[in-house]
Coordinates of C-alpha atoms and ligand atoms in Angstrom, one line a residue:
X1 CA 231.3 31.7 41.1
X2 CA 230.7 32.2 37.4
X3 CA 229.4 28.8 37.1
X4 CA 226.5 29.9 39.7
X5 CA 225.7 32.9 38.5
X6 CA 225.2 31.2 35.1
X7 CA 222.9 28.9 36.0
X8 CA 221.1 31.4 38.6
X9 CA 220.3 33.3 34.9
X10 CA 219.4 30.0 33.5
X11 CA 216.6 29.6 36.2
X12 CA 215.5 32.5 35.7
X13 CA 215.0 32.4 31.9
X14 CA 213.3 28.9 32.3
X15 CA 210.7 30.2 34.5
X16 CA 209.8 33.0 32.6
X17 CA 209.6 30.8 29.5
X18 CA 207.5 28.3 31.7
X19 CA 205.3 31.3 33.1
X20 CA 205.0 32.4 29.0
X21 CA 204.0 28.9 28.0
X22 CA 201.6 28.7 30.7
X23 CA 200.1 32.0 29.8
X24 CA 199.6 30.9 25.8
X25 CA 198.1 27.3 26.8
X26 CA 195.2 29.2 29.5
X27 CA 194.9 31.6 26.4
X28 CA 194.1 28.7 24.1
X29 CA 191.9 26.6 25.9
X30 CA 189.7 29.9 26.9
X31 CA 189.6 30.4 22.9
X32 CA 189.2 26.2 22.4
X33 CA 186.2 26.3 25.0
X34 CA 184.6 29.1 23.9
X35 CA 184.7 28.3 20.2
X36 CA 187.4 30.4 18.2
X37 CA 190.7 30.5 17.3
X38 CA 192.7 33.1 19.1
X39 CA 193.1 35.0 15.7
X40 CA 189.3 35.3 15.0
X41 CA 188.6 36.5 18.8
X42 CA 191.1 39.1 17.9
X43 CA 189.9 40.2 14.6
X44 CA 186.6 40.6 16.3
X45 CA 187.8 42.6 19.1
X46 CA 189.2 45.1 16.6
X47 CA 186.5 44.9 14.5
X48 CA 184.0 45.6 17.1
X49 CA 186.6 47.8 19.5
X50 CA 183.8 50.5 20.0
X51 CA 180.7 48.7 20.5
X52 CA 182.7 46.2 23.3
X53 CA 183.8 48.9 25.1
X54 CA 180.3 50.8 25.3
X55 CA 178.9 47.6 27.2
X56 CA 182.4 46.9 29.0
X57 CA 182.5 47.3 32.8
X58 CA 185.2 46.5 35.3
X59 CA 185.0 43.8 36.2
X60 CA 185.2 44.6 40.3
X61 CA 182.0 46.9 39.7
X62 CA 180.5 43.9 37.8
X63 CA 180.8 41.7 41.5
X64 CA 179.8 44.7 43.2
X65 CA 176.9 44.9 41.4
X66 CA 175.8 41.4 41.2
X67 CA 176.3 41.6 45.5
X68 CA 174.3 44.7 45.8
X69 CA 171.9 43.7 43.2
X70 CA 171.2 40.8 45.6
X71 CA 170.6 43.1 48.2
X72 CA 168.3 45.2 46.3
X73 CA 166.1 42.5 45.1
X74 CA 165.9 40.7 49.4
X75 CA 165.2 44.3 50.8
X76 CA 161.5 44.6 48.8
X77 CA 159.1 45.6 51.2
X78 CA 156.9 42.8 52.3
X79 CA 153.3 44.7 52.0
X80 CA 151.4 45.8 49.5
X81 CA 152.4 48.7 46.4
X82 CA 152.0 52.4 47.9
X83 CA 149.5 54.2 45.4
X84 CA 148.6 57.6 46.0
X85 CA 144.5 57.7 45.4
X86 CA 144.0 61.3 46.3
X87 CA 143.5 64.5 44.6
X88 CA 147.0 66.2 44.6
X89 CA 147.8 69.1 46.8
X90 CA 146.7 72.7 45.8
X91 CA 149.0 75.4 44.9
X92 CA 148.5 76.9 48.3
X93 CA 149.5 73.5 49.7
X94 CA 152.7 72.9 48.0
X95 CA 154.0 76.8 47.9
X96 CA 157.4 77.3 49.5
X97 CA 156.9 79.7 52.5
X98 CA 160.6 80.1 54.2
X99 CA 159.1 82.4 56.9
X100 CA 156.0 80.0 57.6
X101 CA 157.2 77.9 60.6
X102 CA 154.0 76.9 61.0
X103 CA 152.8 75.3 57.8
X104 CA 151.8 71.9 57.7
X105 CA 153.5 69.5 55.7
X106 CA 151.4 68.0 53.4
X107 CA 150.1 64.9 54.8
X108 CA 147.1 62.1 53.4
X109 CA 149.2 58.9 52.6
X110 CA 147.8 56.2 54.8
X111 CA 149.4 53.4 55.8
X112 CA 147.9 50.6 58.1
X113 CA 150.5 49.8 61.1
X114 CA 151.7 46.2 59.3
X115 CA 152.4 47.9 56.2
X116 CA 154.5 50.9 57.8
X117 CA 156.3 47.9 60.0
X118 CA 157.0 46.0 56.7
X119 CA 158.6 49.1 54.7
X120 CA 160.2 50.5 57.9
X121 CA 161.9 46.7 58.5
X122 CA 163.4 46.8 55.0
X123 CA 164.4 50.0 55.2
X124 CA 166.4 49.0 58.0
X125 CA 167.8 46.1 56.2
X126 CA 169.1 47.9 53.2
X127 CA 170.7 51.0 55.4
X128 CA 172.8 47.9 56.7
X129 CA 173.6 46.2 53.8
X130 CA 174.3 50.1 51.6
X131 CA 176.8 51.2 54.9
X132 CA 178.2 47.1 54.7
X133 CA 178.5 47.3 50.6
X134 CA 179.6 51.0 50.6
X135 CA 183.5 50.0 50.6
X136 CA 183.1 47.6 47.8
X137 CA 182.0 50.4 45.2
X138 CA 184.0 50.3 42.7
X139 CA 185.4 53.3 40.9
X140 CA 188.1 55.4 39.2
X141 CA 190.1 56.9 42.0
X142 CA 190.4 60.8 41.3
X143 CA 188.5 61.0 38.4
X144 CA 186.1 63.3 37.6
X145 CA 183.3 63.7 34.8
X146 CA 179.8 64.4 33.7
X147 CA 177.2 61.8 33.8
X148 CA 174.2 61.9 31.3
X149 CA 171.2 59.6 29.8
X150 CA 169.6 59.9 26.8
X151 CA 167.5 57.8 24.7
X152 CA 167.5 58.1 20.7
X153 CA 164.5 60.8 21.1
X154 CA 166.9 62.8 23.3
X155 CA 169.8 62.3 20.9
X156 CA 169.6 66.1 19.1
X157 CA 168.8 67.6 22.2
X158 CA 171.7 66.3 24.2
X159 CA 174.4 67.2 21.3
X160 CA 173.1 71.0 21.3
X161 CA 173.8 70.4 25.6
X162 CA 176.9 68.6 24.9
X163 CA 178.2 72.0 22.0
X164 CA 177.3 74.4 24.8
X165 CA 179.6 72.3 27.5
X166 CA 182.7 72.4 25.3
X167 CA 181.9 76.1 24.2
X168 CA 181.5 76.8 28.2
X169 CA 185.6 75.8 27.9
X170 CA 184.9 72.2 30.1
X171 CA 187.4 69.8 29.6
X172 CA 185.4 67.5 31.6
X173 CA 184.7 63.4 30.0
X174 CA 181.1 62.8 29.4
X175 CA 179.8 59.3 29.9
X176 CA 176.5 59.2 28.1
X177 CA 174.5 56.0 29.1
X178 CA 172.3 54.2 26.8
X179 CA 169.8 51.7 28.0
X180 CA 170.6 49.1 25.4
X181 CA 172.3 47.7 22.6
X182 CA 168.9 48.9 20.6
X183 CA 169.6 52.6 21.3
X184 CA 173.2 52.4 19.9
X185 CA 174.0 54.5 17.2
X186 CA 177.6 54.2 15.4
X187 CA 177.5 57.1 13.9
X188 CA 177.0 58.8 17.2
X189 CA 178.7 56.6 19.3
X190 CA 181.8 56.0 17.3
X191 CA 181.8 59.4 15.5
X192 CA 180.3 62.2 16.7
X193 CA 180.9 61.7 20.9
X194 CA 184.3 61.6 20.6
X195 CA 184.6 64.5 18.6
X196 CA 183.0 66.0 21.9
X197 CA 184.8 64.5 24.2
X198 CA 181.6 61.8 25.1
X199 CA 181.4 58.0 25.4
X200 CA 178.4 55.8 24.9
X201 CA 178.2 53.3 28.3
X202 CA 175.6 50.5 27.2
X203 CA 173.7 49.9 31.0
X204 CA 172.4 46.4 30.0
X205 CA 176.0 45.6 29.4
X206 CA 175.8 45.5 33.5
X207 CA 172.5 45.8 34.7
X208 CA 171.2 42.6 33.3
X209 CA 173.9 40.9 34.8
X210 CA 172.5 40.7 37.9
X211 CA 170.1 38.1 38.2
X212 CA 166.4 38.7 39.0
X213 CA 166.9 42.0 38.7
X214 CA 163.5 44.0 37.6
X215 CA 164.0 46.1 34.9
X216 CA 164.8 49.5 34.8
X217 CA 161.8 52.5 34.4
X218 CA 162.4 55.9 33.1
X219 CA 163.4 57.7 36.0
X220 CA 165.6 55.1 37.5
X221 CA 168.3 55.6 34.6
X222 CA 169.8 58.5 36.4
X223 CA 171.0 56.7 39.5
X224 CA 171.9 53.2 37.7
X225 CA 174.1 55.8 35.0
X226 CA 175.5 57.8 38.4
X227 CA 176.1 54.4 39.9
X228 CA 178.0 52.4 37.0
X229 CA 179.5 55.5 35.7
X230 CA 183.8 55.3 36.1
X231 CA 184.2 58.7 37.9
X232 CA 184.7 59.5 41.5
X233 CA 183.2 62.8 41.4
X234 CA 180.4 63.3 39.2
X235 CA 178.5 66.1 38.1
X236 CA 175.0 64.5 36.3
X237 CA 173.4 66.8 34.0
X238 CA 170.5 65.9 32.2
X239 CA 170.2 65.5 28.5
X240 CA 168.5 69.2 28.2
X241 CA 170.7 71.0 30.4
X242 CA 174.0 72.4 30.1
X243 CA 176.0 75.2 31.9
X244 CA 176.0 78.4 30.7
X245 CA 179.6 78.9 32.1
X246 CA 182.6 76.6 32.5
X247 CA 181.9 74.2 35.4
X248 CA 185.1 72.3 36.2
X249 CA 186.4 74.4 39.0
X250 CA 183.0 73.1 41.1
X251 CA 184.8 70.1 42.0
X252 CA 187.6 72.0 43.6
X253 CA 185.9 74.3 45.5
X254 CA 183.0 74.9 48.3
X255 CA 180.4 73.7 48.5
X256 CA 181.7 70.5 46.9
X257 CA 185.2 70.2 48.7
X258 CA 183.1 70.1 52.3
X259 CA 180.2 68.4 51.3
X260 CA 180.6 66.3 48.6
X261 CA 176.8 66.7 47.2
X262 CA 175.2 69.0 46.0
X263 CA 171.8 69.7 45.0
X264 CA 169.9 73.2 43.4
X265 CA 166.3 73.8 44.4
X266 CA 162.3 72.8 42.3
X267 CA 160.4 76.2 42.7
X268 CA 157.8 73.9 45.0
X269 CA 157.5 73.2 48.5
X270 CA 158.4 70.0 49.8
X271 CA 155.9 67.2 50.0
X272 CA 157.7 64.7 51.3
X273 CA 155.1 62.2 53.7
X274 CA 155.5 62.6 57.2
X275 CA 155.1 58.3 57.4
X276 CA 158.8 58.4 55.2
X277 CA 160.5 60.0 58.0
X278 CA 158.9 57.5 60.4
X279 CA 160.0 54.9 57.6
X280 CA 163.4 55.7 57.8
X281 CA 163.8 57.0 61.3
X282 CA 164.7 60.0 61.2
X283 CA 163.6 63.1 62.5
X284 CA 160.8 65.1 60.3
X285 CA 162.4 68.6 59.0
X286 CA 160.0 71.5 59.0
X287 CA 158.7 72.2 55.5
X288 CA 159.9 75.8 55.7
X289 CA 163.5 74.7 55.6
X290 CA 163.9 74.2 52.5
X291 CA 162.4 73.4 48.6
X292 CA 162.1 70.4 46.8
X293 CA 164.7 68.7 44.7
X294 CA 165.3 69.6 41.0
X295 CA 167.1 67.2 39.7
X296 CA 168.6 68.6 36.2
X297 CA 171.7 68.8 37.7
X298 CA 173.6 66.8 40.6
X299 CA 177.1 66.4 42.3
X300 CA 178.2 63.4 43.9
X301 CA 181.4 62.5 45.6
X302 CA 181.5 58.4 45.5
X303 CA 184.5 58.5 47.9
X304 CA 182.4 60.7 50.1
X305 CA 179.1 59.6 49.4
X306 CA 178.8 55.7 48.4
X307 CA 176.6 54.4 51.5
X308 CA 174.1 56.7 50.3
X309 CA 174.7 56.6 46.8
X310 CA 173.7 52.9 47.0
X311 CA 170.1 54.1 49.5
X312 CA 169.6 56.2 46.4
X313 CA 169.5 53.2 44.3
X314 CA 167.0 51.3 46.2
X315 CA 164.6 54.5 46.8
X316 CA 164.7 54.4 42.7
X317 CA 164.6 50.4 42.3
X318 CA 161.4 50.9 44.8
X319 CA 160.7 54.3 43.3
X320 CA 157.4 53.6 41.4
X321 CA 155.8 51.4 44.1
X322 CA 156.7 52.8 47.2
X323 CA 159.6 55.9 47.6
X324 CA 158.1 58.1 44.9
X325 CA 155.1 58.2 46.4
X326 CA 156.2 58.4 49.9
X327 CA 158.9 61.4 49.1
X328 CA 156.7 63.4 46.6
X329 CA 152.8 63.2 47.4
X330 CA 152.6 66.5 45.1
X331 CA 151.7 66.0 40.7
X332 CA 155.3 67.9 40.9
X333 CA 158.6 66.3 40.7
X334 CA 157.1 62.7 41.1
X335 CA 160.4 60.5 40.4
X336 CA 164.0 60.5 41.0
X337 CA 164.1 63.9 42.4
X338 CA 163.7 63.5 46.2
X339 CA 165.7 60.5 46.2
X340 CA 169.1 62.2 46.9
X341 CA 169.1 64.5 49.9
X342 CA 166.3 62.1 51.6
X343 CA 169.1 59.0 51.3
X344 CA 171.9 61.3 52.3
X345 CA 169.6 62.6 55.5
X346 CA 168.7 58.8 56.5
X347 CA 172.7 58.4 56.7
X348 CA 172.9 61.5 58.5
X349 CA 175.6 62.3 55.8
X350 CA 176.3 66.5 54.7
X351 CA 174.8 67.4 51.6
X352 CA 174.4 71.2 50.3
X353 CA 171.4 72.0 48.8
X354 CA 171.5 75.3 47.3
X355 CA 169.5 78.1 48.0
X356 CA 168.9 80.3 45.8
X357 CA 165.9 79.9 43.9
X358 CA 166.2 79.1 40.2
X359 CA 165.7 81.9 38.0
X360 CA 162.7 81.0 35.6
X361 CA 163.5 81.7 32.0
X362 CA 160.6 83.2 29.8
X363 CA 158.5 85.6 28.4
X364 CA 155.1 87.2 28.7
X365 CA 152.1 86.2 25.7
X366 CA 149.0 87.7 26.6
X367 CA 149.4 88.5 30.0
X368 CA 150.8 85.4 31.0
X369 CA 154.2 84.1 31.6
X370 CA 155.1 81.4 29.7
X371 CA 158.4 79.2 31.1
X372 CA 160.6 78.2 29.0
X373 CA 163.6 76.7 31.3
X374 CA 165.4 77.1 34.6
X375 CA 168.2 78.4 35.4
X376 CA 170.4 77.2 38.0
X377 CA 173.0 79.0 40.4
X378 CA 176.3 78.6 41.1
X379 CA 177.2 76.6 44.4
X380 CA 180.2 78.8 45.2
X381 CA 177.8 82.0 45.4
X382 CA 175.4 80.8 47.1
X383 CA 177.4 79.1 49.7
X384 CA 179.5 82.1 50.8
X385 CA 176.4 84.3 50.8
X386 CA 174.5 81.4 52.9
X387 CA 177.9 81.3 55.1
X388 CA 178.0 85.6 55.2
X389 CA 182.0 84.8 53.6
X390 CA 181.5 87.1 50.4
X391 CA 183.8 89.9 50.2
X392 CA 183.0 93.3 48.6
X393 CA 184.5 91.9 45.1
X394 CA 182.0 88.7 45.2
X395 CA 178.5 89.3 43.8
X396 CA 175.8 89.9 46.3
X397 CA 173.3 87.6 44.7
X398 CA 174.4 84.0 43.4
X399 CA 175.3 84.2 39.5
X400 CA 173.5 82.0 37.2
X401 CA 175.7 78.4 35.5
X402 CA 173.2 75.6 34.6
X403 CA 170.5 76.2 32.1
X404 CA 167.8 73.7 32.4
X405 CA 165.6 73.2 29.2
X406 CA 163.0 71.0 30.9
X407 CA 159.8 72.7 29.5
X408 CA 160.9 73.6 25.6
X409 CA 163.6 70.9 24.4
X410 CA 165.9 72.2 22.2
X411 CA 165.9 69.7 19.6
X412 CA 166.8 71.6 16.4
X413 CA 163.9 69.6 14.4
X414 CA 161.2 70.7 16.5
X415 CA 162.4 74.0 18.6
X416 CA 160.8 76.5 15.8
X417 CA 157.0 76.3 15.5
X418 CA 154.5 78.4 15.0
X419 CA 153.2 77.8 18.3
X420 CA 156.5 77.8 20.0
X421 CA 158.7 79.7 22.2
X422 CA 160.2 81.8 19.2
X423 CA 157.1 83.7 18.6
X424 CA 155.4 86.3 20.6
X425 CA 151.4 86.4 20.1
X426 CA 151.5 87.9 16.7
X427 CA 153.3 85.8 15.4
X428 CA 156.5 87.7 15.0
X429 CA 160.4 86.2 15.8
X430 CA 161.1 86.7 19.4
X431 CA 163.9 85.5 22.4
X432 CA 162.3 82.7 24.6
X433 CA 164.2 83.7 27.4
X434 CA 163.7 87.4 27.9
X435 CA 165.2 90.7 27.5
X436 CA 169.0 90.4 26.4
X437 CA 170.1 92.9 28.6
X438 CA 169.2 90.5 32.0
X439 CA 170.7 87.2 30.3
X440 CA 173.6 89.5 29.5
X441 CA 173.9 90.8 33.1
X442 CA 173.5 87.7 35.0
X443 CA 176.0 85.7 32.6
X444 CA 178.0 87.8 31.4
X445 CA 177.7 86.7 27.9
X446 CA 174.0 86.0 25.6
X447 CA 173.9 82.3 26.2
X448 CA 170.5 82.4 24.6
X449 CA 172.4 83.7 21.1
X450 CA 174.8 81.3 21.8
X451 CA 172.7 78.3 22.0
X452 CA 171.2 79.8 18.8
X453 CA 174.3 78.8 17.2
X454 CA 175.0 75.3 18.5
X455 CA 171.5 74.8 17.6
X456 CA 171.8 76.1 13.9
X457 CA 175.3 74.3 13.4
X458 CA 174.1 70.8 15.0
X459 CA 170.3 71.6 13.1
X460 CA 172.1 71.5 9.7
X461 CA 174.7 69.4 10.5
X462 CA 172.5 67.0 10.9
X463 CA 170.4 67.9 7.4
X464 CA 167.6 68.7 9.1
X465 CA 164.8 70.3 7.2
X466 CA 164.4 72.6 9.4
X467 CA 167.9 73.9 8.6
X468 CA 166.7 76.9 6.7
X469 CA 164.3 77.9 9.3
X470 CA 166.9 77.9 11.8
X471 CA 169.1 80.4 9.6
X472 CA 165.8 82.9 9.1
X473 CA 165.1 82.9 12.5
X474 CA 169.0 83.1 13.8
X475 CA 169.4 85.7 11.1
X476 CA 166.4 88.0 11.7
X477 CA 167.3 88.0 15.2
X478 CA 171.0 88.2 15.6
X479 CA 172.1 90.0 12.5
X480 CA 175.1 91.5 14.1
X481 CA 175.7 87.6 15.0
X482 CA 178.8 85.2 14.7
X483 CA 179.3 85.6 10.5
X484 CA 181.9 82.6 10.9
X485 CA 178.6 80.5 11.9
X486 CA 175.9 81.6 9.7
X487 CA 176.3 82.1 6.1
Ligands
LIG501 C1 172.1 57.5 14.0 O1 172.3 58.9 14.1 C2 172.4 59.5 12.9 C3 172.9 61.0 13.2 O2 172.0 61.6 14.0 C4 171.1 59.4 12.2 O3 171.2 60.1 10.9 C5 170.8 58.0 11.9 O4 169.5 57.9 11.4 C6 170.8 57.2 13.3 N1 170.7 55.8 13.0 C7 169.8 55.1 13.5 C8 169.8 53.6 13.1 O5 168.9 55.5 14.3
LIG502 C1 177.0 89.4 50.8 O1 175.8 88.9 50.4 C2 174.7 89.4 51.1 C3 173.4 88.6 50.6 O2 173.2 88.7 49.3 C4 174.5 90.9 50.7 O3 173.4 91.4 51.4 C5 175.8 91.6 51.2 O4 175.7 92.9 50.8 C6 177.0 90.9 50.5 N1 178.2 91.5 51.1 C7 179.2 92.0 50.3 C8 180.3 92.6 51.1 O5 179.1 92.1 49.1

């Protein structure tokens, strides 16, 4: 009895030494072949621990990718490039009228009968490979985070958005994707992010993987980041915009529970071509319905979402030679904007696109009224008021959350100028967004003082010369301000 028991333990002891050995000699010989002693490829690893992981994908999204990249690359249309070569519509034309049934959508892209065939026959093709490929997306179950781009010109812009996040009270990861290895920056990357709870992603380290791939344009970033970021649910924010209050409760609640995307209005009418619609066979929306896309901000749900998360991608990887035209023939919003609720509508997939206008921020110089961002409103609001569920406590008009700086960056070496946003017309200090007493109201806090002092403390951070500057202006305007943040 003993005796079998015995050598039972043996066996066992000799196959996990075997399985050991067996591990160390595959180990080895990867090392052997590729060059380096086992030792070295470690000392490496730890040597280069933060730039390997900025380019390092999983490698199931890494298949996935190469697969669908395939796809991408068989589904070009077979016709000529789609250029617009007429004067763009007039403000009359591309005004949002809700209560206009009538209005025409705008309507002079021409395309011969073959050409229409050829992008309507791909079109076709990729809906079947993104609903095949859909299930292969590979992700980090339950995980959610923020999604961002930004090239080293956006790089002091995106840390002011990135100090306004953590003072919101987010506790949300940030992946910030790079395009290359030539926009690293170790100091940033390895330093600074993770003192704010971001990560550097390196989108070569996947994108060129794929081969005959075309290389990625401007505004195809945001998908490609969206696409190869690790979270489930994402919330993509653009470099220059940031929430005024603490967003993480959006993934838990409506609109987002139902719907899994969500997108927030342009202050434009759509101009979407009537020929898309015929493109992707489905049926053409009245332009009264609803506005264009602004796409500052974004939530997706890949669990819920990853058919059209993929049509997304090819209306980008076709953007500049045939969807960008055919979803926007307007000068505004030409680019990534229309990409998302037009995919999810070809897929017949839900989608809530808020309602609420955004709220332009500003000021008046000389009898005009000069924009100086947009803010955003909160999903929640406008949902129950869309849905008639808010109760006598809720507000009766959607509160304000994401502040957009899409028309004066606030990059800390540039934001005070003569000419800018922090003077009135004679010259004299002034807010850029208005009268206090509103941004108070429809906060509940000043986030304009506030962003005041993210920029001031990332400004001279930094060592900026335009440190002083920042103080005078900060100072002279806010001298009841934070003392803890300006000395
Ligand atoms: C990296 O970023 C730091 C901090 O903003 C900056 O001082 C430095 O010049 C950057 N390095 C490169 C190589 O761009
Ligand atoms: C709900 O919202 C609507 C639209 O803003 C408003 O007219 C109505 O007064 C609100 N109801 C309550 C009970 O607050």
């Amino acid at each position: 009895m003993l005796a079998t028991r015995l050598a039972h333990s043996l066996a066992t002891v000799l196959k996990a030494l075997a399985a050991i050995f067996f591990l160390l000699l595959l180990v080895f010989s990867y090392d052997r072949l590729h060059g380096a002693s086992s030792s070295q490829v470690l000392s490496n690893r730890l040597q280069l621990n933060g730039n390997l992981a900025a380019a390092d994908f999983p490698p199931e999204l890494n298949r996935f990718w190469i697969n669908f990249a395939d796809s991408l690359v068989k589904a070009r249309p077979v016709c000529p490039e789609i250029r617009i070569d007429h004067a763009p519509p007039n403000d009359a034309e591309t005004r949002f009228e809700p209560d206009n049934h009538n209005k025409q959508r705008v309507d002079f892209l021409k395309l011969s009968a073959e050409d229409r065939k050829a992008v309507k026959d791909s079109h076709a093709f990729m809906v079947k490979q993104a609903l095949h490929q859909a299930p292969d997306l590979f992700y980090s179950r339950t995980t959610k985070g923020i999604v961002t781009t930004a090239g080293p010109r956006y790089m002091p812009i995106l840390l002011v958005s990135l100090r306004m996040l953590r003072r919101s009270g987010s506790e949300l990861p940030v992946e910030v994707f790079l395009g290359s290895w030539d926009e690293y920056n170790s100091t940033i990357c390895e330093g600074i992010f993770p003192s704010l709870g971001a990560s550097c992603r390196v989108l070569d380290g996947i994108y060129s993987k794929a081969p005959s791939i075309a290389k990625p344009e401007r505004f195809q970033f945001k998908i490609l980041a969206i696409l190869f970021s690790s979270f489930e649910d994402v919330l993509f924010l653009d470099a220059d915009a940031f929430p005024g209050n603490k967003p993480d409760d959006l993934f838990l609640t409506e609109p987002y529970s139902s719907y899994g995307l969500v997108t927030w209005p342009d202050i434009f009418g759509n101009t979407a071509s009537p020929l898309y619609f015929q493109i992707a066979s489905i049926a053409e929306p009245p332009v009264s319905l609803r506005l264009s896309s602004e796409s500052g901000q974004l939530l997706l749900s890949k669990s819920k979402h990853a058919a059209d998360l993929l049509l997304m991608t090819y209306y980008n990887y076709y953007g500049p030679d045939y969807y960008y035209p055919l979803l926007c023939q307007g000068s505004h919003g030409a680019g990534d904007k229309e990409t998302f609720i037009h995919a999810a509508m070809a897929l017949d997939r839900p989608f809530w696109d808020v309602r609420e206008r955004p709220w332009v921020l500003g000021h008046w110089k000389n009898g005009q009224f000069c924009l100086v961002a947009m803010a955003q409103h909160h999903p929640g609001d406008d949902w129950k008021i869309q849905k008639g569920l808010n109760e006598s406590s809720d507000p009766t008009t959607a509160r304000p959350l994401f502040v957009h700086n899409h028309f004066h960056k606030l990059d800390p070496k540039t934001i005070i100028r003569e000419d800018g946003p922090t003077r009135d017309v004679d010259g004299n200090y002034q807010r850029m967004w208005g009268p206090k007493k509103t941004v108070l109201d429809r906060f509940g806090h000043d986030v304009e003082q506030e962003v005041w002092e993210e920029i001031l403390a990332s400004g001279c951070e930094a060592g900026t010369d335009t440190c002083s500057k920042i103080k005078d202006y900060y100072n002279s305007m806010y001298p009841d301000g934070n003392s803890n943040e300006v000395i």
